[in-house]
Coordinates of C-alpha atoms in Angstrom, one line a residue:
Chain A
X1 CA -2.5 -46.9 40.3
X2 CA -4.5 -48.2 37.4
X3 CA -2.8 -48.3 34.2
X4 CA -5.2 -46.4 31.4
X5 CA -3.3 -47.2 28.3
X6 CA -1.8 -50.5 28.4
X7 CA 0.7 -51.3 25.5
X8 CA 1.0 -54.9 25.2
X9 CA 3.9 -56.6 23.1
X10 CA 3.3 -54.4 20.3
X11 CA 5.5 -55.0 16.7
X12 CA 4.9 -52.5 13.7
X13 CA 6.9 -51.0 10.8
X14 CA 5.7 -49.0 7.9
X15 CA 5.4 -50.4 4.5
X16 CA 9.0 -51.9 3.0
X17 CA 10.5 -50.5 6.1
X18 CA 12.6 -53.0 8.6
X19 CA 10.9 -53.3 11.6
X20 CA 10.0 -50.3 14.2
X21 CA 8.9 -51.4 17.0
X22 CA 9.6 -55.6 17.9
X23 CA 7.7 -56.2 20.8
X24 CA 7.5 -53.5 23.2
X25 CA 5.4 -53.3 26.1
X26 CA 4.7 -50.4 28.0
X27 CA 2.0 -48.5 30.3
X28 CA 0.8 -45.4 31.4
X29 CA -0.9 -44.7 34.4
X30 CA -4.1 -43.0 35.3
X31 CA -3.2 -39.1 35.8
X32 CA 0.2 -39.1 35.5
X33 CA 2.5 -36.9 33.2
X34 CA 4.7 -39.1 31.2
X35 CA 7.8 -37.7 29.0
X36 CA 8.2 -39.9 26.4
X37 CA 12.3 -38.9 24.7
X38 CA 14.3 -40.4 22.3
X39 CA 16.3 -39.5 18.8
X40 CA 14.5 -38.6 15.5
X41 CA 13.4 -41.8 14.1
X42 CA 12.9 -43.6 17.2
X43 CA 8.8 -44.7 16.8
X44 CA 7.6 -42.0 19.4
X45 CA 5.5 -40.3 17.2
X46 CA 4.3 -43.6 15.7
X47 CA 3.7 -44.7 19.2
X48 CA 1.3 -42.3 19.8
X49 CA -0.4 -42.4 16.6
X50 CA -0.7 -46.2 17.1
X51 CA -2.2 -45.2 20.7
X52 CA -4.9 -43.2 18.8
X53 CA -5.3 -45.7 15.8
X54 CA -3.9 -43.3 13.6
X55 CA -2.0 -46.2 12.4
X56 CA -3.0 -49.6 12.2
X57 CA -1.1 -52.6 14.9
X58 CA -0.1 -55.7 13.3
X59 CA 0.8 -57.3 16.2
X60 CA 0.2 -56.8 19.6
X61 CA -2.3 -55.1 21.7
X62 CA -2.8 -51.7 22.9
X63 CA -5.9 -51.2 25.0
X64 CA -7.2 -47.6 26.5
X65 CA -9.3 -47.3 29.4
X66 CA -10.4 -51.2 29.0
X67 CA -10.9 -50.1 25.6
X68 CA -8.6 -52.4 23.1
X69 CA -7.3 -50.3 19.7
X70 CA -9.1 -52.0 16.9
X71 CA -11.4 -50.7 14.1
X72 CA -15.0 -51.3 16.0
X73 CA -13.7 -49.1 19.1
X74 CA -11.6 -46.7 17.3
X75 CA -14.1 -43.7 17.3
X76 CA -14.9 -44.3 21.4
X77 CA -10.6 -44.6 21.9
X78 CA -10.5 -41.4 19.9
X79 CA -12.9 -39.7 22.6
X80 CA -10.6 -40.4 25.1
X81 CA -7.6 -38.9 23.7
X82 CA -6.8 -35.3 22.6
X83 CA -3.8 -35.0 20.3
X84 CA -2.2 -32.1 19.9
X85 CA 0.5 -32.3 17.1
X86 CA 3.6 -30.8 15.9
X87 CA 2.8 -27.7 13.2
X88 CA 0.3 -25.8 14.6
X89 CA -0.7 -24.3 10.6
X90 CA -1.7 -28.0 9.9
X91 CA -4.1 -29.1 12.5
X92 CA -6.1 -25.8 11.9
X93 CA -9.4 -27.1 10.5
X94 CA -11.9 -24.5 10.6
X95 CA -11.4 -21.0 9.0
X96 CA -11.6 -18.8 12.1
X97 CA -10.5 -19.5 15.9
X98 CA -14.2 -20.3 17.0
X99 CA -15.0 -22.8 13.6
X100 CA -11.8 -24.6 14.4
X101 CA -13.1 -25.6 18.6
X102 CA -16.4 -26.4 17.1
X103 CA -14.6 -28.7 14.6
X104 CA -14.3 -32.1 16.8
X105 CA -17.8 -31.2 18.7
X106 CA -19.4 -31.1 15.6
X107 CA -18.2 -34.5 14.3
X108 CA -19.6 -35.7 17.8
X109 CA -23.1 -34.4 16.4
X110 CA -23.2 -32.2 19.5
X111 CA -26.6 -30.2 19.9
X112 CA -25.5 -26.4 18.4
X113 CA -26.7 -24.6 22.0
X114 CA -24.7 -26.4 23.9
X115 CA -21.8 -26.3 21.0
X116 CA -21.7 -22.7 21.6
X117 CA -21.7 -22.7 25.5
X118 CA -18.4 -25.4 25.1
X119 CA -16.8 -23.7 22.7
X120 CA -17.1 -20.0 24.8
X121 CA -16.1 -21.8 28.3
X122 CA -13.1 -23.8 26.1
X123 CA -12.2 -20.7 24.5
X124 CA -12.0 -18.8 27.7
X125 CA -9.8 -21.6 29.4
X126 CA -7.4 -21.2 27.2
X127 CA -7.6 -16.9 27.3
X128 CA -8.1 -17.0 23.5
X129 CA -12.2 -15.6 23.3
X130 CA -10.9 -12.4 22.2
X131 CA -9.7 -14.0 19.3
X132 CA -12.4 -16.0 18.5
X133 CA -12.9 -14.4 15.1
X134 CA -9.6 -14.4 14.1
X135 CA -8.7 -16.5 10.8
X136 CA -5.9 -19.0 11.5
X137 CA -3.2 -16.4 8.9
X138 CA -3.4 -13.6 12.0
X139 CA -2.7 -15.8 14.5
X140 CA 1.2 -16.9 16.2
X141 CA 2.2 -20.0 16.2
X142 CA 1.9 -20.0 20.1
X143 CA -2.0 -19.0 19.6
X144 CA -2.5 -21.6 17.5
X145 CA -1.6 -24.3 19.3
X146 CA -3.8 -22.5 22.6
X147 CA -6.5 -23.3 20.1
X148 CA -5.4 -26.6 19.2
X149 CA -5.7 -27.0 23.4
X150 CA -8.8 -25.3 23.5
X151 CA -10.6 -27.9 20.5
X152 CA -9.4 -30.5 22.6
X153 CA -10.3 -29.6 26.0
X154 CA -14.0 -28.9 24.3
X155 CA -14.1 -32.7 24.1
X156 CA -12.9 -33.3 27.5
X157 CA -10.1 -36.1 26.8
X158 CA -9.2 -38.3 29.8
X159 CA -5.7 -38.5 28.0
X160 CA -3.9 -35.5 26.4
X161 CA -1.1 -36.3 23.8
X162 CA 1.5 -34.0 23.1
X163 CA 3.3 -34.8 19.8
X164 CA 6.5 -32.3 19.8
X165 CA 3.7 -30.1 20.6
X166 CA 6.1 -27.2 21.5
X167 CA 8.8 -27.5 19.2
X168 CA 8.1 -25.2 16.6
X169 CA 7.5 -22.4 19.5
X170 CA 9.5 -19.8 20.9
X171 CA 11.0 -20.5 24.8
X172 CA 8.1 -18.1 26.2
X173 CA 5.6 -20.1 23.8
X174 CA 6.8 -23.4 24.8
X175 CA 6.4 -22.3 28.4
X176 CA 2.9 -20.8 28.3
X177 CA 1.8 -24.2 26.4
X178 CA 3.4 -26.3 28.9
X179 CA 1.8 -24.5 32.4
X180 CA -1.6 -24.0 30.6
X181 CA -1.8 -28.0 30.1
X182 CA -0.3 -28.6 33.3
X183 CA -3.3 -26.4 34.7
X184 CA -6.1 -28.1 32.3
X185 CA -4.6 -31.7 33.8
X186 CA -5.1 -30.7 37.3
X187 CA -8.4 -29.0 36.8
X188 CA -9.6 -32.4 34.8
X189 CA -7.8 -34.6 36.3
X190 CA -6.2 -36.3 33.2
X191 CA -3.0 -38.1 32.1
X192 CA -0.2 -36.3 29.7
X193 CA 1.9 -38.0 27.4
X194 CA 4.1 -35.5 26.3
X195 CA 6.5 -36.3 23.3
X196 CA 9.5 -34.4 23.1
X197 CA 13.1 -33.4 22.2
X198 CA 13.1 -30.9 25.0
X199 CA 15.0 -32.4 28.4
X200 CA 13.6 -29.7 30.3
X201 CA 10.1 -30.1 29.4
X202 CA 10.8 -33.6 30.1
X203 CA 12.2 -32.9 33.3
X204 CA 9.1 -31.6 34.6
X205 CA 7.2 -34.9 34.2
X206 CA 6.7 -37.7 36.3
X207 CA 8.4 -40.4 34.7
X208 CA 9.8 -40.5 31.6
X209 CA 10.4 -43.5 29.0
X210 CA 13.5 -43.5 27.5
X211 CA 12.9 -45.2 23.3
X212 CA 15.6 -45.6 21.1
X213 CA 15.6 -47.2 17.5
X214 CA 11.7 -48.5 18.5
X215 CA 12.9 -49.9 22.0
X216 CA 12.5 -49.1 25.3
X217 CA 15.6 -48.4 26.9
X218 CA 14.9 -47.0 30.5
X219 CA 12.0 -46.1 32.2
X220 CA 12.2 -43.6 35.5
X221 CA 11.2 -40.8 37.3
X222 CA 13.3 -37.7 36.1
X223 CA 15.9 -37.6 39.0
X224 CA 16.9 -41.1 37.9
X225 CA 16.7 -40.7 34.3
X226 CA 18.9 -37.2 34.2
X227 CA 21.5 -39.0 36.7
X228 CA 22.7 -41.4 34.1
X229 CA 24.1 -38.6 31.5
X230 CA 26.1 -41.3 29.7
X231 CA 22.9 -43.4 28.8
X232 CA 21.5 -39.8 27.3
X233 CA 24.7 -39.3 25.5
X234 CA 25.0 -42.5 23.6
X235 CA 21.3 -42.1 22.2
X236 CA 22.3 -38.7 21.2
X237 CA 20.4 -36.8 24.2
X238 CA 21.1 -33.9 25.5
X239 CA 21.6 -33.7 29.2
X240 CA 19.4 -31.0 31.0
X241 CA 21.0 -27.6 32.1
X242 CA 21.3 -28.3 35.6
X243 CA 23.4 -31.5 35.1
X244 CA 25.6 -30.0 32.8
X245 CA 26.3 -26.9 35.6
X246 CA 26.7 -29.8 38.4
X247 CA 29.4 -31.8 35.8
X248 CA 30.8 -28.0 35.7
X249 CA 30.9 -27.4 39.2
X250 CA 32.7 -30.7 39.5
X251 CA 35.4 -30.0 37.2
X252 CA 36.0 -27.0 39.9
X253 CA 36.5 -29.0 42.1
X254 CA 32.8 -28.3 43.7
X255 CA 31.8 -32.0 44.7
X256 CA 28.1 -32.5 44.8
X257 CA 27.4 -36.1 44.9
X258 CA 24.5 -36.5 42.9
X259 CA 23.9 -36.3 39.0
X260 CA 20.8 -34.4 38.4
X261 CA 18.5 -31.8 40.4
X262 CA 15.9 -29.3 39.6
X263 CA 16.9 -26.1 39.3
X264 CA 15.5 -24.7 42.6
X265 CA 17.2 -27.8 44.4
X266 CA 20.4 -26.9 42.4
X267 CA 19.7 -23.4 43.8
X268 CA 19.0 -24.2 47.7
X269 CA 21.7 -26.3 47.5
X270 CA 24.2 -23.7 46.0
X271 CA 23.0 -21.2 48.6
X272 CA 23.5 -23.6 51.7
X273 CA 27.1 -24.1 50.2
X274 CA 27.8 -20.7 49.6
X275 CA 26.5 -19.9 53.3
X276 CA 28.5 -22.7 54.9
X277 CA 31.6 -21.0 53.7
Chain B
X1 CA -2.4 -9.9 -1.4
X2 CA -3.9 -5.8 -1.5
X3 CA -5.8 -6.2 -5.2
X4 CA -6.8 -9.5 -3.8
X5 CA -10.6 -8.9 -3.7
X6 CA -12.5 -12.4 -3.2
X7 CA -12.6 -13.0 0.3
X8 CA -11.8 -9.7 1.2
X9 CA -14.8 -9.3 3.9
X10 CA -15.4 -6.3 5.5
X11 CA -17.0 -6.7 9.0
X12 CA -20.2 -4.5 9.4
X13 CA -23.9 -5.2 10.8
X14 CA -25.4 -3.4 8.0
X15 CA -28.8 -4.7 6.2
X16 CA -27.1 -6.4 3.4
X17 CA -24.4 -8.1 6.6
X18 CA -27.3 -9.4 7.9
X19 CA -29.1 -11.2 5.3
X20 CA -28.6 -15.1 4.9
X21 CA -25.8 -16.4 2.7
X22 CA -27.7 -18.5 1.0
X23 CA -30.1 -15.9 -0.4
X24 CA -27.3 -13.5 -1.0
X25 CA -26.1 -16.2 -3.4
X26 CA -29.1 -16.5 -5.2
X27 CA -30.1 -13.1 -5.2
X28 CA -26.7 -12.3 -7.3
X29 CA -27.3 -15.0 -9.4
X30 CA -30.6 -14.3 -10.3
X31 CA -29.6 -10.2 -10.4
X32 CA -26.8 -11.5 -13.3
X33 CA -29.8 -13.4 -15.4
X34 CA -32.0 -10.2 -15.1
X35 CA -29.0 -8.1 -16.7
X36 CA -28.8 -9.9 -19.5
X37 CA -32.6 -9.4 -20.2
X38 CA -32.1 -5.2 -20.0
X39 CA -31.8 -4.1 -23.4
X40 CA -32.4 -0.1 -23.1
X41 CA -32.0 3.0 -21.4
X42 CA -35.4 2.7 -18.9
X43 CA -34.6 -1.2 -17.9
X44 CA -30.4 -0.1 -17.4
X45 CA -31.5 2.7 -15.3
X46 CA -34.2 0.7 -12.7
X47 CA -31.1 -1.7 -12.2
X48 CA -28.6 1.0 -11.3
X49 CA -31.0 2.6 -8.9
X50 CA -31.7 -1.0 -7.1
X51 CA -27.7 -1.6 -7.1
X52 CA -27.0 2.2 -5.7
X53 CA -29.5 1.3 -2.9
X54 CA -28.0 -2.5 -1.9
X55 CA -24.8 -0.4 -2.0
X56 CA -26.0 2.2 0.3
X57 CA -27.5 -0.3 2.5
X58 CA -24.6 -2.2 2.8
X59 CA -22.6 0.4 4.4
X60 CA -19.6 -0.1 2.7
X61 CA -17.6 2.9 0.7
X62 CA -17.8 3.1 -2.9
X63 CA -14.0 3.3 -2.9
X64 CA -14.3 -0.7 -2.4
X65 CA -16.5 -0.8 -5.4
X66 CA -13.7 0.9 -7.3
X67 CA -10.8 -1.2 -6.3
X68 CA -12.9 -3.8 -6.8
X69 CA -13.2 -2.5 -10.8
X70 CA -9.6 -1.8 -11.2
X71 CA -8.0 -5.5 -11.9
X72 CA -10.8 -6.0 -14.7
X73 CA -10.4 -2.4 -16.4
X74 CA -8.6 -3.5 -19.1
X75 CA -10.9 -6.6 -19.8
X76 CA -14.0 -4.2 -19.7
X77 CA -12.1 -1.8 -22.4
X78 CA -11.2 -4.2 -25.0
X79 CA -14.6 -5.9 -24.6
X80 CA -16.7 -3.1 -25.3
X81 CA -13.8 -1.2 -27.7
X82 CA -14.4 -4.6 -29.8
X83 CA -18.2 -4.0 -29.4
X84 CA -18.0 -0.6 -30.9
X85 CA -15.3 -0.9 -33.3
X86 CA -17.3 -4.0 -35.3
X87 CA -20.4 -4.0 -34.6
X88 CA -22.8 -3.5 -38.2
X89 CA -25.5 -1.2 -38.1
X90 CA -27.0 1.5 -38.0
X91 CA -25.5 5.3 -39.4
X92 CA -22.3 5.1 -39.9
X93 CA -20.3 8.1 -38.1
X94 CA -16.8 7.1 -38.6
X95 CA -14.6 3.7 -40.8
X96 CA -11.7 3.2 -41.5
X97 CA -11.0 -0.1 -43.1
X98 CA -12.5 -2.7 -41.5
X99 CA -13.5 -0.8 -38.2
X100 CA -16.8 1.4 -37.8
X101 CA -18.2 3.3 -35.7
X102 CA -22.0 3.6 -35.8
X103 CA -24.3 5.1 -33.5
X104 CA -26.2 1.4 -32.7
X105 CA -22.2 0.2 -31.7
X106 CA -22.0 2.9 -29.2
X107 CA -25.2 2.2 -28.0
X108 CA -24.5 -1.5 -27.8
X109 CA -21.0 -0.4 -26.4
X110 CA -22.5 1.9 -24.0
X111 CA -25.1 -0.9 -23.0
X112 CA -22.0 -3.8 -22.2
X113 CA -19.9 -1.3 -20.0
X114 CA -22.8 -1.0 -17.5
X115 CA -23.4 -5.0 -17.3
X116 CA -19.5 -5.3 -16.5
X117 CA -20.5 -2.7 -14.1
X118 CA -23.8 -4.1 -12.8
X119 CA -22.1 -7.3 -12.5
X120 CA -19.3 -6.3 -10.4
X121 CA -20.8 -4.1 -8.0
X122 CA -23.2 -7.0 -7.1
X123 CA -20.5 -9.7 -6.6
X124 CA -18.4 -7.1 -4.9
X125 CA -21.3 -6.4 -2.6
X126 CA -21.3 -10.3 -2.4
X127 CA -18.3 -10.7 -0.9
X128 CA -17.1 -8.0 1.0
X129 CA -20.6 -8.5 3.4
X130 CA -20.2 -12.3 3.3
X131 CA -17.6 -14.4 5.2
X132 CA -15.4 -17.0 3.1
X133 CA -16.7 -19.5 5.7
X134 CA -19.9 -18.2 5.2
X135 CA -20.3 -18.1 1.3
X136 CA -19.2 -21.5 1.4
X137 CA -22.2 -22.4 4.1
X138 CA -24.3 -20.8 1.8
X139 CA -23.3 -23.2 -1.0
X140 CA -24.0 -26.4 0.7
X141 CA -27.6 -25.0 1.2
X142 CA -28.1 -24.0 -2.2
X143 CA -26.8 -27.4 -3.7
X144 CA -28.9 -29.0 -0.9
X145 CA -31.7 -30.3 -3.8
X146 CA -28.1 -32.0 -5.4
X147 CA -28.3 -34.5 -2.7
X148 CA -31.7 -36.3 -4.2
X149 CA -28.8 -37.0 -7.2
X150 CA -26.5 -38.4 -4.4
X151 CA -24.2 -35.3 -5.0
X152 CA -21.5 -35.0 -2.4
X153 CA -23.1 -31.6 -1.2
X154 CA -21.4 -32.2 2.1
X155 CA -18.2 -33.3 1.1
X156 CA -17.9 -30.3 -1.2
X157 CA -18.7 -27.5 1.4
X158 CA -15.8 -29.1 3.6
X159 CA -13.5 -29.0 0.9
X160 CA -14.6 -25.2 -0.2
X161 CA -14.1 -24.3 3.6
X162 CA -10.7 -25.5 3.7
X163 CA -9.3 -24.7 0.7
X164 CA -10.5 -21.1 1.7
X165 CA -8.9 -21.2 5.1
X166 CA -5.5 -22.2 3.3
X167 CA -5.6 -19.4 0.6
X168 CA -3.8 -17.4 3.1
X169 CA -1.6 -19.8 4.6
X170 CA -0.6 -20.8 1.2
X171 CA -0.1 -17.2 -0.4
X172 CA 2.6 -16.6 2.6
X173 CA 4.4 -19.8 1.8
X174 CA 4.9 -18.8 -1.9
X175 CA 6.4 -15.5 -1.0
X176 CA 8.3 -17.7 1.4
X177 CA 9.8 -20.0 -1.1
X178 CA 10.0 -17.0 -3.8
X179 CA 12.1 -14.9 -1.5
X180 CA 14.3 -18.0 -0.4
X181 CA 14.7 -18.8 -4.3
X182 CA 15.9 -15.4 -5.2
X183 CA 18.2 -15.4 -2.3
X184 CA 19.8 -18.3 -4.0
X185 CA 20.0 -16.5 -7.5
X186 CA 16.3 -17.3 -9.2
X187 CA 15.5 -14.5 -11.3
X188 CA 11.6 -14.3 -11.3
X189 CA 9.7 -12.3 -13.8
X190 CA 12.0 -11.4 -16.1
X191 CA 13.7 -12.5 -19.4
X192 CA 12.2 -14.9 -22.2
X193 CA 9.2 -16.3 -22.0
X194 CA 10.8 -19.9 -21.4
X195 CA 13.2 -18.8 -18.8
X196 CA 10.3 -17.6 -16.6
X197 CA 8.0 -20.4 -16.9
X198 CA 11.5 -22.4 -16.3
X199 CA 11.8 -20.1 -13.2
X200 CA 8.6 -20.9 -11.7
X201 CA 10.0 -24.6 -11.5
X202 CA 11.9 -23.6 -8.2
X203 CA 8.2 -22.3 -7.0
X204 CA 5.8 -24.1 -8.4
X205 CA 7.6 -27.8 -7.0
X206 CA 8.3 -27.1 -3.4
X207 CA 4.7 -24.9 -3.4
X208 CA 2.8 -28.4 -4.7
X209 CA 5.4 -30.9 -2.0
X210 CA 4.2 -28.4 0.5
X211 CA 0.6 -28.8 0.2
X212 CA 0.5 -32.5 0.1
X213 CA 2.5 -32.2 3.6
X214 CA -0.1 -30.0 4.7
X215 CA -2.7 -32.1 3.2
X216 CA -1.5 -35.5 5.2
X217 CA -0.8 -33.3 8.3
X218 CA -4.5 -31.9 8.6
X219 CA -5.9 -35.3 7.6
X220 CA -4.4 -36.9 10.1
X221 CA -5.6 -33.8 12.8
X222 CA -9.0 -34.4 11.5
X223 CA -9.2 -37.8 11.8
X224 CA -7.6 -37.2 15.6
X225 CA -10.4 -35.4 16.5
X226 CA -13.2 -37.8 15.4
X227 CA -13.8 -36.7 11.9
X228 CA -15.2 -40.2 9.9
X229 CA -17.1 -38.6 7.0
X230 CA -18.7 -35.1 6.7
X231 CA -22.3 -35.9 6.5
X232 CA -22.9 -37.2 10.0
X233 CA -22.1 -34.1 11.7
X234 CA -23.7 -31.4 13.6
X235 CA -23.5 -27.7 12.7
X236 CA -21.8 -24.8 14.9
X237 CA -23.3 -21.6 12.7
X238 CA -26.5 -21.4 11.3
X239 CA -27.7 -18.8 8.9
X240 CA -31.1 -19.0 9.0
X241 CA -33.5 -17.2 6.2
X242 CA -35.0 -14.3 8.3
X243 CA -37.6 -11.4 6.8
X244 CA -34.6 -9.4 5.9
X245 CA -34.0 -11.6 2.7
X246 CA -37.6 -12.0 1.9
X247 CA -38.2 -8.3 1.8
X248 CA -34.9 -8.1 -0.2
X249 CA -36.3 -11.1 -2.9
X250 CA -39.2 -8.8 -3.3
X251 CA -37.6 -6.2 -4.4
X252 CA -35.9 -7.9 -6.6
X253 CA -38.6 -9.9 -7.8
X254 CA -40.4 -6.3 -8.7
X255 CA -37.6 -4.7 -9.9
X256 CA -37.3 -7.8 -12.3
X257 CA -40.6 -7.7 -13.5
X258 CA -40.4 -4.1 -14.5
X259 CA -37.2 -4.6 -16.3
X260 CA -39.4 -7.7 -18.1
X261 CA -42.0 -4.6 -18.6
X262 CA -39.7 -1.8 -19.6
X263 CA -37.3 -3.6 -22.2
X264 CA -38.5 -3.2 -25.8

């Protein structure tokens, strides 16, 4: 699989500030959905603004789609990513739902007619046209960020970047966020890096990078990852729902000889037990 | 947020709705300059009759027009209460040391009440048919000729459009902080005159560290989503001058030159 964002030995820290990142490589491949967790403090969300040239590298390279990060390329890197960031009152430009779509199309100088056609179809991906002349005070926070979605999807990102993108939802609005990109990345065909505190949105990616203090400490897929709960405890991680009922179980006495599943493994696997009795 | 008239828009598809922002703009600016030139009863009254028919066409209740009166009351009765009390001229009805009353001071007093009025009703009408988003649209194309002096014209219309799309965000985070304050024991809007502008500390500090978060936070957004500077950009609304407003600056071109004919 080719690898679209290629982070290459990469050091950086913020003005009189020890060092954040002491060179860390790392890639992402084409289409996949990677979980990027780690403690407050630990350079993720710098990562990914370094990925966008939000910040500027001092050393190192980070290269998208054959594209490397620098001052010349920044605006064609920035057509290839999406962000969509914490605090969804903050990253709402324009003063109604519609103004706030148009808002990256217009900076691409794109031809009003075909603004407006974008804007509807993005709009109606994201089931927020009958809102579109809502101003940003009458909307949840949940709606705002479908609108966020929808103002990137309007440019048609190869890469989508979740920056704690859910954590100032509720659990349904977290949800609803989470399937509607997981639906716009299948339809499009693009690659998810999703930032995040939350193991089980995590949990549904398909690898995830484990950062602490501006290092890479493990990369896997989930099942891997989630098995080692002492690693996650000694960065001061959370282990995901389903391990915590398996350690449970254990204590009882219930012997299940893996760490981690899903919860509909957990759940077949409870119900062949319970039917083997 | 309920005598909070400015940007208060009130969505309709009247006459007055449908005319450009742009010419709405001028056309209350230029109905302001023709106030001041009424000076008596025949000029007063060809203006209230073109006012009463915007209103009318603009669909919207008079009630509006009332609220929209209300916050300024006060202003509008010591104004012309000063007017009439000291005004020289004239028979004098009524003194009492240095106040008078004559009959030119009523008149004049008389006279300033209906330009208060006159000029309310036709920024009221302003706004409530005209989108924040949109008044501001209108500005950047009547400032356009500021360019050829390498104004920011551009630059300005982005920062009007966001600091109206924040009024309301940042109007719930003060009564945010206000409520959290008094929970902790900040007594707001009462005592001394120094111990409330010492209470608004507690508001005014978080209120100004809030918006520079904001600020850095939608900066940032912005520049995520390709923004490099705001004149190389296309537009996604358009208001276009249409016959509607040239009808309109007719009128009001007419009812300007008989005002010009009428006053004395």
């Amino acid at each position: 699989m080719k690898d679209i964002i290629q982070v290459k030995n990469i050091s950086f820290n913020y003005a009189d500030q020890p060092l954040l990142f002491d060179n860390l490589s790392l890639n992402v491949h084409e289409g996949e959905w990677l979980a990027l967790i780690g403690q407050n403090g630990s350079g993720k969300s710098t990562l990914a603004r370094l990925i966008d040239g939000l910040n500027v590298l001092k050393q190192g390279q980070i290269i998208v789609d054959g594209l490397l990060v620098n001052d010349e390329n920044i605006l064609d890197v920035r057509n290839k990513i999406g962000m969509v960031f914490q605090n969804p009152e903050d990253q709402f430009v324009g003063a109604t739902v519609e103004d706030d779509v148009a808002f990256g199309l217009e900076n691409r100088q794109v031809d009003r007619k075909q603004m407006h056609h974008i804007v509807e179809s993005s709009l109606k991906n994201v089931n927020m046209w009958d809102f579109r002349d809502r101003i940003p005070a009458n909307l949840s926070g949940g709606q705002k960020q479908r609108v966020a979605i929808a103002g990137i999807v309007a440019l048609s990102p190869q890469i989508i970047i979740l920056d704690e993108a859910t954590s100032m939802l509720d659990p349904r609005g977290r949800q609803d966020i989470l399937n509607l990109v997981r639906e716009i990345k299948a339809k499009n065909h693009l690659t998810v890096i999703s930032i995040t505190h939350d193991i089980d949105e995590a949990a549904g990616a398909d690898r995830v990078v484990v950062i602490n203090h501006g290092k890479k400490i493990d990369e896997d897929v989930p099942d891997k990852i989630f098995s080692n709960t002492e690693q996650l405890a000694q960065i001061g991680l959370d282990a995901p729902y389903t391990s915590q009922l398996i350690a449970a179980l254990k204590r009882k006495g219930v012997n299940l000889n893996q760490q981690y599943l899903d919860s509909e493994r957990l759940i077949a696997w409870i119900k062949q037990l319970v039917s083997n009795k | 947020m309920n005598n909070f008239l400015f940007g208060r828009y009130l969505p309709g598809n009247s006459w007055v709705h449908q005319m450009s922002p742009q010419s709405k703009l001028m056309l209350s600016f230029y109905f302001v300059i023709v106030i001041f030139f009424a000076n008596n009863l025949a000029s007063y009254a060809a203006l209230a009759a073109l006012i009463a028919i915007v209103i009318l066409l603009s669909g919207v209740s008079i009630l509006f027009f009332l609220k929209g009166i209300r916050p300024l009351i006060w202003l509008i009765i010591f104004t012309v209460a000063l007017q009439i009390l000291f005004s020289a001229g004239g028979t004098v009805l009524w003194k009492w040391g240095p106040f008078s009353v004559t009959n030119l001071s009523l008149i004049n007093g008389g006279f300033i009440f209906i330009r208060f009025l006159l000029i309310i009703m036709i920024s009221t009408v302003l706004t409530l048919t005209t989108t924040p988003l949109a008044i501001a649209d209108g500005v950047q194309t009547v400032l356009k000729p500021l360019k050829k002096v390498k104004f920011p014209v551009d630059t300005l219309a982005l920062m009007l459009s966001i600091a109206l799309r924040f009024v309301p965000t940042l109007m719930d985070e003060m009564e945010t902080i206000l409520n959290a304050q008094r929970s902790r024991g900040v007594d707001f809007g009462s005592g001394s005159l120094k111990h409330r502008v010492q209470a608004a500390v507690p508001l005014l500090v978080p209120l100004f560290t809030g918006a520079i978060n904001h600020a850095e936070n939608l900066s940032t957004a912005m520049e995520a989503r390709g923004f490099s500077d705001s004149e190389h950009r296309s537009k996604y609304r358009i208001y276009r001058w249409q016959l509607k407003d040239t009808v309109s600056w007719l009128v009001f071109l007419l009812v300007g030159g008989l005002v010009l004919y009428l006053r004395k």
